[in-house]
Amino acid sequence: TAEYAKFDNLLLLKRGTEKAKNLFLVHDGTGEIGGYITLSEHLNSDFNYWGINADQTEGVSLQNIRIETIAEKYMEQIRKLQPEGPYYVVGWSLGGTIAFEIINQLEKMNENIQFFGMIDSMAPQKKILSKVKEFTLKSELKWVKANFAEIKVNGVITIEELWNSVERQLAERNDGVQVIKSSLPVNLAMAIPNYEEAGVKELLYYLNKIRSFNLAHRLYAPESKINTQVNFFKASKTDQRMIKNWSQYCINEVSICKITGDHFSIFRLPDVEELARVFDDILAELLL
């Protein structure tokens, strides 16, 4: 709605009553909030459900971005909409990591956080930090050659030029879409919105959006432990270690709720009904 246009990344998914509090849902590793639409439709707790979208970028190139910077931007927008707590924040997948850092920054301002939900989010791994490097033209030339062998990459001098050239060459080919799809790992293909119908530009856009956020995640190591209780919603088919690793960043024990399904199915029918029911039970207690 127009009245909320000034909050660039915030989108109202579902409005509550006049007395409703705000619940903020942070985008996944694609930068999109589509996964939350079905969930918010099934939630009955009285909230204004706000999706937090990533910035839309112009071309198909990737970016060196940091979780701390992203979280700070979103936190400022949350506080513009709602200047003080209690805050209710949720994140799925990479969104859980960004939400964790939002909580971290809110705690440093002594804000009241009433609820923090993390859905199937991979914990940061400090042991890989020293091996992780930012994107460079050299690393991207190597990546393109390894994944799109038929693309010519001579003479480009920036990462952006390189990806514009890749897009142009693939768009000119009849099998451009197929070339991209055959290079994508299964879990990446499952994450891309509108995957079946997507054209060259859309596929490259999401491929590099996901790669950018993935690198940000790998470069992230929380500086301090959070005091806020973590409610971790775990898909039954997800590796248990995902949760165990979060406990090192939390003062309190992580509270775990298991949801039937896998990382993606818990946001689709029928599994999303169980996720919504468990959410509602916890939120109802908080609203008493």
PDB file of C-alpha atoms in Angstrom:
ATOM      1  CA  THR A   1       0.000   0.000   0.000  1.00  0.00           C
ATOM      2  CA  ALA A   2       1.129   3.577  -0.726  1.00  0.00           C
ATOM      3  CA  GLU A   3       1.311   4.583   2.942  1.00  0.00           C
ATOM      4  CA  TYR A   4       4.150   2.068   3.461  1.00  0.00           C
ATOM      5  CA  ALA A   5       6.043   2.850   0.245  1.00  0.00           C
ATOM      6  CA  LYS A   6       8.839   4.617   2.149  1.00  0.00           C
ATOM      7  CA  PHE A   7       9.888   1.336   3.762  1.00  0.00           C
ATOM      8  CA  ASP A   8      11.787   0.124   0.724  1.00  0.00           C
ATOM      9  CA  ASN A   9      12.239  -3.552   1.594  1.00  0.00           C
ATOM     10  CA  LEU A  10       9.061  -4.080   3.640  1.00  0.00           C
ATOM     11  CA  LEU A  11       5.937  -5.519   2.072  1.00  0.00           C
ATOM     12  CA  LEU A  12       2.694  -6.129   3.959  1.00  0.00           C
ATOM     13  CA  LEU A  13       1.654  -9.736   3.312  1.00  0.00           C
ATOM     14  CA  LYS A  14      -1.372  -9.806   5.602  1.00  0.00           C
ATOM     15  CA  ARG A  15      -2.977  -7.169   7.788  1.00  0.00           C
ATOM     16  CA  GLY A  16      -4.179  -7.837  11.331  1.00  0.00           C
ATOM     17  CA  THR A  17      -6.720  -5.929  13.416  1.00  0.00           C
ATOM     18  CA  GLU A  18      -6.163  -2.351  14.566  1.00  0.00           C
ATOM     19  CA  LYS A  19      -4.489  -3.634  17.741  1.00  0.00           C
ATOM     20  CA  ALA A  20      -2.225  -6.074  15.894  1.00  0.00           C
ATOM     21  CA  LYS A  21       1.504  -6.109  16.508  1.00  0.00           C
ATOM     22  CA  ASN A  22       4.014  -6.449  13.656  1.00  0.00           C
ATOM     23  CA  LEU A  23       5.766  -9.673  12.736  1.00  0.00           C
ATOM     24  CA  PHE A  24       8.720  -9.400  10.337  1.00  0.00           C
ATOM     25  CA  LEU A  25       9.649 -12.263   7.979  1.00  0.00           C
ATOM     26  CA  VAL A  26      13.133 -12.049   6.429  1.00  0.00           C
ATOM     27  CA  HIS A  27      13.662 -13.286   2.843  1.00  0.00           C
ATOM     28  CA  ASP A  28      15.454 -16.543   2.002  1.00  0.00           C
ATOM     29  CA  GLY A  29      18.647 -16.982  -0.055  1.00  0.00           C
ATOM     30  CA  THR A  30      16.909 -15.930  -3.300  1.00  0.00           C
ATOM     31  CA  GLY A  31      16.116 -12.519  -1.819  1.00  0.00           C
ATOM     32  CA  GLU A  32      12.387 -13.202  -2.265  1.00  0.00           C
ATOM     33  CA  ILE A  33       9.516 -13.561   0.236  1.00  0.00           C
ATOM     34  CA  GLY A  34       7.216 -15.747  -1.890  1.00  0.00           C
ATOM     35  CA  GLY A  35       7.603 -18.642   0.543  1.00  0.00           C
ATOM     36  CA  TYR A  36       5.918 -16.634   3.288  1.00  0.00           C
ATOM     37  CA  ILE A  37       2.736 -15.902   1.347  1.00  0.00           C
ATOM     38  CA  THR A  38       1.173 -19.340   1.874  1.00  0.00           C
ATOM     39  CA  LEU A  39       2.439 -19.449   5.468  1.00  0.00           C
ATOM     40  CA  SER A  40       0.896 -16.069   6.383  1.00  0.00           C
ATOM     41  CA  GLU A  41      -2.400 -17.153   4.779  1.00  0.00           C
ATOM     42  CA  HIS A  42      -2.498 -20.101   7.223  1.00  0.00           C
ATOM     43  CA  LEU A  43      -1.447 -18.165  10.343  1.00  0.00           C
ATOM     44  CA  ASN A  44      -4.336 -17.127  12.592  1.00  0.00           C
ATOM     45  CA  SER A  45      -2.482 -15.025  15.184  1.00  0.00           C
ATOM     46  CA  ASP A  46      -3.372 -11.340  15.154  1.00  0.00           C
ATOM     47  CA  PHE A  47      -0.356  -9.701  13.524  1.00  0.00           C
ATOM     48  CA  ASN A  48       0.518  -7.492  10.612  1.00  0.00           C
ATOM     49  CA  TYR A  49       2.747  -9.899   8.671  1.00  0.00           C
ATOM     50  CA  TRP A  50       5.578  -8.023   6.958  1.00  0.00           C
ATOM     51  CA  GLY A  51       7.852  -9.664   4.398  1.00  0.00           C
ATOM     52  CA  ILE A  52      11.356  -8.209   4.084  1.00  0.00           C
ATOM     53  CA  ASN A  53      12.527  -8.412   0.457  1.00  0.00           C
ATOM     54  CA  ALA A  54      16.130  -8.028  -0.693  1.00  0.00           C
ATOM     55  CA  ASP A  55      17.136  -5.063  -2.848  1.00  0.00           C
ATOM     56  CA  GLN A  56      16.371  -5.638  -6.521  1.00  0.00           C
ATOM     57  CA  THR A  57      19.516  -5.321  -8.626  1.00  0.00           C
ATOM     58  CA  GLU A  58      19.585  -4.131 -12.239  1.00  0.00           C
ATOM     59  CA  GLY A  59      21.733  -6.635 -14.092  1.00  0.00           C
ATOM     60  CA  VAL A  60      22.599 -10.299 -13.574  1.00  0.00           C
ATOM     61  CA  SER A  61      26.007  -9.745 -11.928  1.00  0.00           C
ATOM     62  CA  LEU A  62      26.752 -10.764  -8.352  1.00  0.00           C
ATOM     63  CA  GLN A  63      27.829  -8.651  -5.390  1.00  0.00           C
ATOM     64  CA  ASN A  64      30.186  -8.852  -2.440  1.00  0.00           C
ATOM     65  CA  ILE A  65      27.728  -8.245   0.415  1.00  0.00           C
ATOM     66  CA  ARG A  66      27.840  -8.814   4.176  1.00  0.00           C
ATOM     67  CA  ILE A  67      25.210 -10.163   6.569  1.00  0.00           C
ATOM     68  CA  GLU A  68      25.980  -7.365   9.053  1.00  0.00           C
ATOM     69  CA  THR A  69      25.301  -4.631   6.477  1.00  0.00           C
ATOM     70  CA  ILE A  70      22.112  -6.266   5.192  1.00  0.00           C
ATOM     71  CA  ALA A  71      20.810  -6.769   8.747  1.00  0.00           C
ATOM     72  CA  GLU A  72      21.572  -3.161   9.712  1.00  0.00           C
ATOM     73  CA  LYS A  73      19.610  -1.846   6.731  1.00  0.00           C
ATOM     74  CA  TYR A  74      16.580  -4.040   7.496  1.00  0.00           C
ATOM     75  CA  MET A  75      16.738  -3.209  11.197  1.00  0.00           C
ATOM     76  CA  GLU A  76      16.634   0.510  10.412  1.00  0.00           C
ATOM     77  CA  GLN A  77      13.535  -0.022   8.257  1.00  0.00           C
ATOM     78  CA  ILE A  78      11.866  -2.142  10.950  1.00  0.00           C
ATOM     79  CA  ARG A  79      12.517   0.630  13.497  1.00  0.00           C
ATOM     80  CA  LYS A  80      11.213   3.266  11.105  1.00  0.00           C
ATOM     81  CA  LEU A  81       7.928   1.373  10.904  1.00  0.00           C
ATOM     82  CA  GLN A  82       7.950   0.459  14.601  1.00  0.00           C
ATOM     83  CA  PRO A  83      10.301   2.701  16.640  1.00  0.00           C
ATOM     84  CA  GLU A  84      10.397   0.456  19.719  1.00  0.00           C
ATOM     85  CA  GLY A  85       9.762  -3.129  20.857  1.00  0.00           C
ATOM     86  CA  PRO A  86       8.416  -5.612  21.495  1.00  0.00           C
ATOM     87  CA  TYR A  87       9.761  -6.988  18.208  1.00  0.00           C
ATOM     88  CA  TYR A  88       8.761 -10.252  16.526  1.00  0.00           C
ATOM     89  CA  VAL A  89      11.255 -11.454  13.902  1.00  0.00           C
ATOM     90  CA  VAL A  90      11.362 -14.649  11.824  1.00  0.00           C
ATOM     91  CA  GLY A  91      13.695 -15.932   9.103  1.00  0.00           C
ATOM     92  CA  TRP A  92      13.751 -19.037   6.910  1.00  0.00           C
ATOM     93  CA  SER A  93      16.958 -20.512   5.511  1.00  0.00           C
ATOM     94  CA  LEU A  94      19.448 -17.660   4.917  1.00  0.00           C
ATOM     95  CA  GLY A  95      16.742 -15.338   6.312  1.00  0.00           C
ATOM     96  CA  GLY A  96      17.278 -16.969   9.700  1.00  0.00           C
ATOM     97  CA  THR A  97      20.925 -15.905   9.666  1.00  0.00           C
ATOM     98  CA  ILE A  98      20.045 -12.323   8.679  1.00  0.00           C
ATOM     99  CA  ALA A  99      17.311 -12.325  11.349  1.00  0.00           C
ATOM    100  CA  PHE A 100      19.866 -13.560  13.914  1.00  0.00           C
ATOM    101  CA  GLU A 101      22.079 -10.555  13.135  1.00  0.00           C
ATOM    102  CA  ILE A 102      19.042  -8.210  13.298  1.00  0.00           C
ATOM    103  CA  ILE A 103      18.344  -9.578  16.815  1.00  0.00           C
ATOM    104  CA  ASN A 104      22.026  -9.158  17.702  1.00  0.00           C
ATOM    105  CA  GLN A 105      21.919  -5.487  16.665  1.00  0.00           C
ATOM    106  CA  LEU A 106      18.562  -4.832  18.398  1.00  0.00           C
ATOM    107  CA  GLU A 107      19.942  -6.331  21.615  1.00  0.00           C
ATOM    108  CA  LYS A 108      22.896  -3.949  21.484  1.00  0.00           C
ATOM    109  CA  MET A 109      20.320  -1.126  21.534  1.00  0.00           C
ATOM    110  CA  ASN A 110      18.639  -2.738  24.565  1.00  0.00           C
ATOM    111  CA  GLU A 111      15.419  -3.259  22.598  1.00  0.00           C
ATOM    112  CA  ASN A 112      12.711  -5.666  23.760  1.00  0.00           C
ATOM    113  CA  ILE A 113      12.512  -8.755  21.532  1.00  0.00           C
ATOM    114  CA  GLN A 114       9.419 -10.810  22.204  1.00  0.00           C
ATOM    115  CA  PHE A 115       9.867 -13.560  19.624  1.00  0.00           C
ATOM    116  CA  PHE A 116      12.642 -14.834  17.369  1.00  0.00           C
ATOM    117  CA  GLY A 117      11.818 -17.703  15.017  1.00  0.00           C
ATOM    118  CA  MET A 118      14.384 -19.426  12.838  1.00  0.00           C
ATOM    119  CA  ILE A 119      13.176 -21.889  10.204  1.00  0.00           C
ATOM    120  CA  ASP A 120      15.641 -24.485   8.926  1.00  0.00           C
ATOM    121  CA  SER A 121      18.645 -22.134   8.939  1.00  0.00           C
ATOM    122  CA  MET A 122      22.248 -23.255   8.558  1.00  0.00           C
ATOM    123  CA  ALA A 123      24.537 -21.990  11.318  1.00  0.00           C
ATOM    124  CA  PRO A 124      27.710 -20.018  10.480  1.00  0.00           C
ATOM    125  CA  GLN A 125      30.876 -22.117  10.386  1.00  0.00           C
ATOM    126  CA  LYS A 126      33.828 -20.293  11.893  1.00  0.00           C
ATOM    127  CA  LYS A 127      36.279 -22.958  10.803  1.00  0.00           C
ATOM    128  CA  ILE A 128      35.824 -22.163   7.080  1.00  0.00           C
ATOM    129  CA  LEU A 129      36.160 -18.371   7.474  1.00  0.00           C
ATOM    130  CA  SER A 130      39.861 -18.169   6.668  1.00  0.00           C
ATOM    131  CA  LYS A 131      39.314 -20.093   3.421  1.00  0.00           C
ATOM    132  CA  VAL A 132      36.451 -17.926   2.126  1.00  0.00           C
ATOM    133  CA  LYS A 133      37.359 -15.246  -0.403  1.00  0.00           C
ATOM    134  CA  GLU A 134      35.280 -12.441  -1.926  1.00  0.00           C
ATOM    135  CA  PHE A 135      34.373 -12.512  -5.629  1.00  0.00           C
ATOM    136  CA  THR A 136      37.028 -11.120  -7.976  1.00  0.00           C
ATOM    137  CA  LEU A 137      37.169 -10.888 -11.760  1.00  0.00           C
ATOM    138  CA  LYS A 138      39.767 -13.679 -11.718  1.00  0.00           C
ATOM    139  CA  SER A 139      37.595 -16.010  -9.606  1.00  0.00           C
ATOM    140  CA  GLU A 140      34.533 -15.286 -11.772  1.00  0.00           C
ATOM    141  CA  LEU A 141      36.374 -15.914 -15.055  1.00  0.00           C
ATOM    142  CA  LYS A 142      37.399 -19.274 -13.613  1.00  0.00           C
ATOM    143  CA  TRP A 143      33.823 -20.006 -12.486  1.00  0.00           C
ATOM    144  CA  VAL A 144      32.311 -19.128 -15.875  1.00  0.00           C
ATOM    145  CA  LYS A 145      34.875 -21.236 -17.748  1.00  0.00           C
ATOM    146  CA  ALA A 146      34.173 -24.208 -15.463  1.00  0.00           C
ATOM    147  CA  ASN A 147      30.371 -23.962 -15.714  1.00  0.00           C
ATOM    148  CA  PHE A 148      29.746 -22.473 -19.180  1.00  0.00           C
ATOM    149  CA  ALA A 149      32.629 -23.844 -21.245  1.00  0.00           C
ATOM    150  CA  GLU A 150      31.138 -22.581 -24.544  1.00  0.00           C
ATOM    151  CA  ILE A 151      31.070 -18.928 -23.454  1.00  0.00           C
ATOM    152  CA  LYS A 152      33.834 -16.610 -24.711  1.00  0.00           C
ATOM    153  CA  VAL A 153      35.118 -14.290 -22.003  1.00  0.00           C
ATOM    154  CA  ASN A 154      38.002 -12.409 -23.606  1.00  0.00           C
ATOM    155  CA  GLY A 155      38.609  -8.723 -22.979  1.00  0.00           C
ATOM    156  CA  VAL A 156      36.222  -8.076 -20.059  1.00  0.00           C
ATOM    157  CA  ILE A 157      37.639  -5.873 -17.311  1.00  0.00           C
ATOM    158  CA  THR A 158      34.947  -5.941 -14.585  1.00  0.00           C
ATOM    159  CA  ILE A 159      32.763  -8.650 -13.050  1.00  0.00           C
ATOM    160  CA  GLU A 160      29.689  -6.766 -14.288  1.00  0.00           C
ATOM    161  CA  GLU A 161      31.001  -6.725 -17.876  1.00  0.00           C
ATOM    162  CA  LEU A 162      31.719 -10.421 -17.641  1.00  0.00           C
ATOM    163  CA  TRP A 163      28.163 -11.291 -16.579  1.00  0.00           C
ATOM    164  CA  ASN A 164      26.601  -8.927 -19.133  1.00  0.00           C
ATOM    165  CA  SER A 165      28.617 -10.755 -21.777  1.00  0.00           C
ATOM    166  CA  VAL A 166      27.549 -14.169 -20.437  1.00  0.00           C
ATOM    167  CA  GLU A 167      23.896 -13.076 -20.479  1.00  0.00           C
ATOM    168  CA  ARG A 168      24.155 -11.688 -24.018  1.00  0.00           C
ATOM    169  CA  GLN A 169      25.815 -14.820 -25.410  1.00  0.00           C
ATOM    170  CA  LEU A 170      23.400 -17.224 -23.715  1.00  0.00           C
ATOM    171  CA  ALA A 171      20.381 -15.161 -24.823  1.00  0.00           C
ATOM    172  CA  GLU A 172      21.536 -15.481 -28.435  1.00  0.00           C
ATOM    173  CA  ARG A 173      21.654 -19.280 -28.214  1.00  0.00           C
ATOM    174  CA  ASN A 174      18.603 -21.506 -28.712  1.00  0.00           C
ATOM    175  CA  ASP A 175      19.787 -23.727 -25.876  1.00  0.00           C
ATOM    176  CA  GLY A 176      20.800 -20.862 -23.513  1.00  0.00           C
ATOM    177  CA  VAL A 177      18.266 -21.802 -20.831  1.00  0.00           C
ATOM    178  CA  GLN A 178      19.308 -25.447 -21.026  1.00  0.00           C
ATOM    179  CA  VAL A 179      23.013 -24.562 -20.720  1.00  0.00           C
ATOM    180  CA  ILE A 180      22.279 -22.740 -17.432  1.00  0.00           C
ATOM    181  CA  LYS A 181      19.938 -25.409 -16.068  1.00  0.00           C
ATOM    182  CA  SER A 182      22.405 -28.216 -16.748  1.00  0.00           C
ATOM    183  CA  SER A 183      25.051 -26.410 -14.668  1.00  0.00           C
ATOM    184  CA  LEU A 184      22.786 -25.852 -11.623  1.00  0.00           C
ATOM    185  CA  PRO A 185      22.926 -28.208  -8.625  1.00  0.00           C
ATOM    186  CA  VAL A 186      19.485 -29.641  -7.684  1.00  0.00           C
ATOM    187  CA  ASN A 187      19.083 -27.657  -4.447  1.00  0.00           C
ATOM    188  CA  LEU A 188      19.817 -24.407  -6.321  1.00  0.00           C
ATOM    189  CA  ALA A 189      17.292 -25.231  -9.033  1.00  0.00           C
ATOM    190  CA  MET A 190      14.655 -25.921  -6.344  1.00  0.00           C
ATOM    191  CA  ALA A 191      15.285 -22.515  -4.770  1.00  0.00           C
ATOM    192  CA  ILE A 192      14.838 -20.437  -7.939  1.00  0.00           C
ATOM    193  CA  PRO A 193      11.345 -18.894  -8.190  1.00  0.00           C
ATOM    194  CA  ASN A 194       9.407 -19.683 -11.370  1.00  0.00           C
ATOM    195  CA  TYR A 195      12.188 -22.122 -12.380  1.00  0.00           C
ATOM    196  CA  GLU A 196      10.264 -23.984 -15.092  1.00  0.00           C
ATOM    197  CA  GLU A 197       9.292 -20.835 -17.047  1.00  0.00           C
ATOM    198  CA  ALA A 198      12.371 -18.701 -16.292  1.00  0.00           C
ATOM    199  CA  GLY A 199      14.395 -17.347 -19.205  1.00  0.00           C
ATOM    200  CA  VAL A 200      18.150 -16.709 -19.434  1.00  0.00           C
ATOM    201  CA  LYS A 201      18.117 -13.345 -17.604  1.00  0.00           C
ATOM    202  CA  GLU A 202      15.922 -14.576 -14.744  1.00  0.00           C
ATOM    203  CA  LEU A 203      17.965 -17.742 -14.229  1.00  0.00           C
ATOM    204  CA  LEU A 204      21.273 -15.850 -14.182  1.00  0.00           C
ATOM    205  CA  TYR A 205      19.792 -13.172 -11.897  1.00  0.00           C
ATOM    206  CA  TYR A 206      18.751 -15.734  -9.269  1.00  0.00           C
ATOM    207  CA  LEU A 207      21.849 -17.881  -9.712  1.00  0.00           C
ATOM    208  CA  ASN A 208      24.050 -14.911  -8.808  1.00  0.00           C
ATOM    209  CA  LYS A 209      21.665 -13.579  -6.143  1.00  0.00           C
ATOM    210  CA  ILE A 210      21.910 -16.948  -4.396  1.00  0.00           C
ATOM    211  CA  ARG A 211      25.693 -17.087  -4.864  1.00  0.00           C
ATOM    212  CA  SER A 212      26.024 -13.549  -3.401  1.00  0.00           C
ATOM    213  CA  PHE A 213      23.963 -14.415  -0.312  1.00  0.00           C
ATOM    214  CA  ASN A 214      25.710 -17.762   0.037  1.00  0.00           C
ATOM    215  CA  LEU A 215      29.091 -16.008   0.155  1.00  0.00           C
ATOM    216  CA  ALA A 216      27.753 -13.472   2.693  1.00  0.00           C
ATOM    217  CA  HIS A 217      26.657 -16.407   4.860  1.00  0.00           C
ATOM    218  CA  ARG A 218      30.058 -18.091   4.611  1.00  0.00           C
ATOM    219  CA  LEU A 219      31.802 -14.843   5.585  1.00  0.00           C
ATOM    220  CA  TYR A 220      29.585 -14.327   8.645  1.00  0.00           C
ATOM    221  CA  ALA A 221      30.691 -15.011  12.220  1.00  0.00           C
ATOM    222  CA  PRO A 222      28.539 -13.456  14.975  1.00  0.00           C
ATOM    223  CA  GLU A 223      30.657 -11.278  17.243  1.00  0.00           C
ATOM    224  CA  SER A 224      28.630 -12.000  20.351  1.00  0.00           C
ATOM    225  CA  LYS A 225      26.074 -14.479  21.670  1.00  0.00           C
ATOM    226  CA  ILE A 226      22.436 -13.421  21.693  1.00  0.00           C
ATOM    227  CA  ASN A 227      20.346 -13.484  24.843  1.00  0.00           C
ATOM    228  CA  THR A 228      16.973 -13.810  23.060  1.00  0.00           C
ATOM    229  CA  GLN A 229      15.365 -17.258  23.065  1.00  0.00           C
ATOM    230  CA  VAL A 230      15.676 -18.944  19.663  1.00  0.00           C
ATOM    231  CA  ASN A 231      12.627 -20.902  18.488  1.00  0.00           C
ATOM    232  CA  PHE A 232      14.059 -23.218  15.833  1.00  0.00           C
ATOM    233  CA  PHE A 233      11.578 -24.820  13.437  1.00  0.00           C
ATOM    234  CA  LYS A 234      13.317 -27.793  11.861  1.00  0.00           C
ATOM    235  CA  ALA A 235      12.118 -29.758   8.829  1.00  0.00           C
ATOM    236  CA  SER A 236      12.126 -33.453   9.764  1.00  0.00           C
ATOM    237  CA  LYS A 237      14.308 -34.313   6.756  1.00  0.00           C
ATOM    238  CA  THR A 238      16.988 -31.722   7.597  1.00  0.00           C
ATOM    239  CA  ASP A 239      20.331 -32.684   9.152  1.00  0.00           C
ATOM    240  CA  GLN A 240      20.297 -32.387  12.962  1.00  0.00           C
ATOM    241  CA  ARG A 241      23.754 -30.745  12.996  1.00  0.00           C
ATOM    242  CA  MET A 242      22.214 -27.591  11.546  1.00  0.00           C
ATOM    243  CA  ILE A 243      20.694 -26.775  14.932  1.00  0.00           C
ATOM    244  CA  LYS A 244      23.507 -27.968  17.163  1.00  0.00           C
ATOM    245  CA  ASN A 245      25.878 -25.432  15.626  1.00  0.00           C
ATOM    246  CA  TRP A 246      23.568 -22.501  16.503  1.00  0.00           C
ATOM    247  CA  SER A 247      23.840 -23.191  20.237  1.00  0.00           C
ATOM    248  CA  GLN A 248      27.410 -21.805  20.309  1.00  0.00           C
ATOM    249  CA  TYR A 249      25.993 -18.375  19.375  1.00  0.00           C
ATOM    250  CA  CYS A 250      23.170 -18.395  21.946  1.00  0.00           C
ATOM    251  CA  ILE A 251      23.230 -17.818  25.702  1.00  0.00           C
ATOM    252  CA  ASN A 252      20.006 -19.803  26.203  1.00  0.00           C
ATOM    253  CA  GLU A 253      19.264 -23.294  24.970  1.00  0.00           C
ATOM    254  CA  VAL A 254      17.703 -23.376  21.494  1.00  0.00           C
ATOM    255  CA  SER A 255      14.049 -24.452  21.598  1.00  0.00           C
ATOM    256  CA  ILE A 256      13.337 -26.967  18.811  1.00  0.00           C
ATOM    257  CA  CYS A 257      10.068 -27.746  17.008  1.00  0.00           C
ATOM    258  CA  LYS A 258      10.124 -30.448  14.333  1.00  0.00           C
ATOM    259  CA  ILE A 259       7.905 -29.992  11.260  1.00  0.00           C
ATOM    260  CA  THR A 260       7.105 -32.833   8.866  1.00  0.00           C
ATOM    261  CA  GLY A 261       8.750 -32.363   5.474  1.00  0.00           C
ATOM    262  CA  ASP A 262      11.931 -31.032   3.876  1.00  0.00           C
ATOM    263  CA  HIS A 263      13.533 -27.593   3.574  1.00  0.00           C
ATOM    264  CA  PHE A 264      11.132 -26.509   0.789  1.00  0.00           C
ATOM    265  CA  SER A 265       7.982 -28.581   1.395  1.00  0.00           C
ATOM    266  CA  ILE A 266       7.364 -27.033   4.833  1.00  0.00           C
ATOM    267  CA  PHE A 267       6.282 -23.866   2.982  1.00  0.00           C
ATOM    268  CA  ARG A 268       3.889 -25.719   0.677  1.00  0.00           C
ATOM    269  CA  LEU A 269       0.657 -27.577   1.281  1.00  0.00           C
ATOM    270  CA  PRO A 270       0.102 -29.827   3.155  1.00  0.00           C
ATOM    271  CA  ASP A 271       3.242 -29.417   5.341  1.00  0.00           C
ATOM    272  CA  VAL A 272       2.824 -25.631   5.717  1.00  0.00           C
ATOM    273  CA  GLU A 273      -0.393 -26.243   7.715  1.00  0.00           C
ATOM    274  CA  GLU A 274       1.647 -27.945  10.441  1.00  0.00           C
ATOM    275  CA  LEU A 275       4.252 -25.158  10.428  1.00  0.00           C
ATOM    276  CA  ALA A 276       1.484 -22.539  10.772  1.00  0.00           C
ATOM    277  CA  ARG A 277      -0.222 -24.500  13.578  1.00  0.00           C
ATOM    278  CA  VAL A 278       2.993 -24.786  15.624  1.00  0.00           C
ATOM    279  CA  PHE A 279       3.743 -21.090  15.031  1.00  0.00           C
ATOM    280  CA  ASP A 280       0.255 -20.074  16.119  1.00  0.00           C
ATOM    281  CA  ASP A 281       0.536 -22.091  19.348  1.00  0.00           C
ATOM    282  CA  ILE A 282       3.750 -20.297  20.351  1.00  0.00           C
ATOM    283  CA  LEU A 283       2.519 -16.842  19.275  1.00  0.00           C
ATOM    284  CA  ALA A 284      -0.801 -17.332  21.110  1.00  0.00           C
ATOM    285  CA  GLU A 285       1.072 -17.855  24.392  1.00  0.00           C
ATOM    286  CA  LEU A 286       3.109 -14.696  23.815  1.00  0.00           C
ATOM    287  CA  LEU A 287      -0.013 -12.631  23.146  1.00  0.00           C
ATOM    288  CA  LEU A 288      -1.768 -13.686  26.356  1.00  0.00           C
TER     289      LEU A 288
END
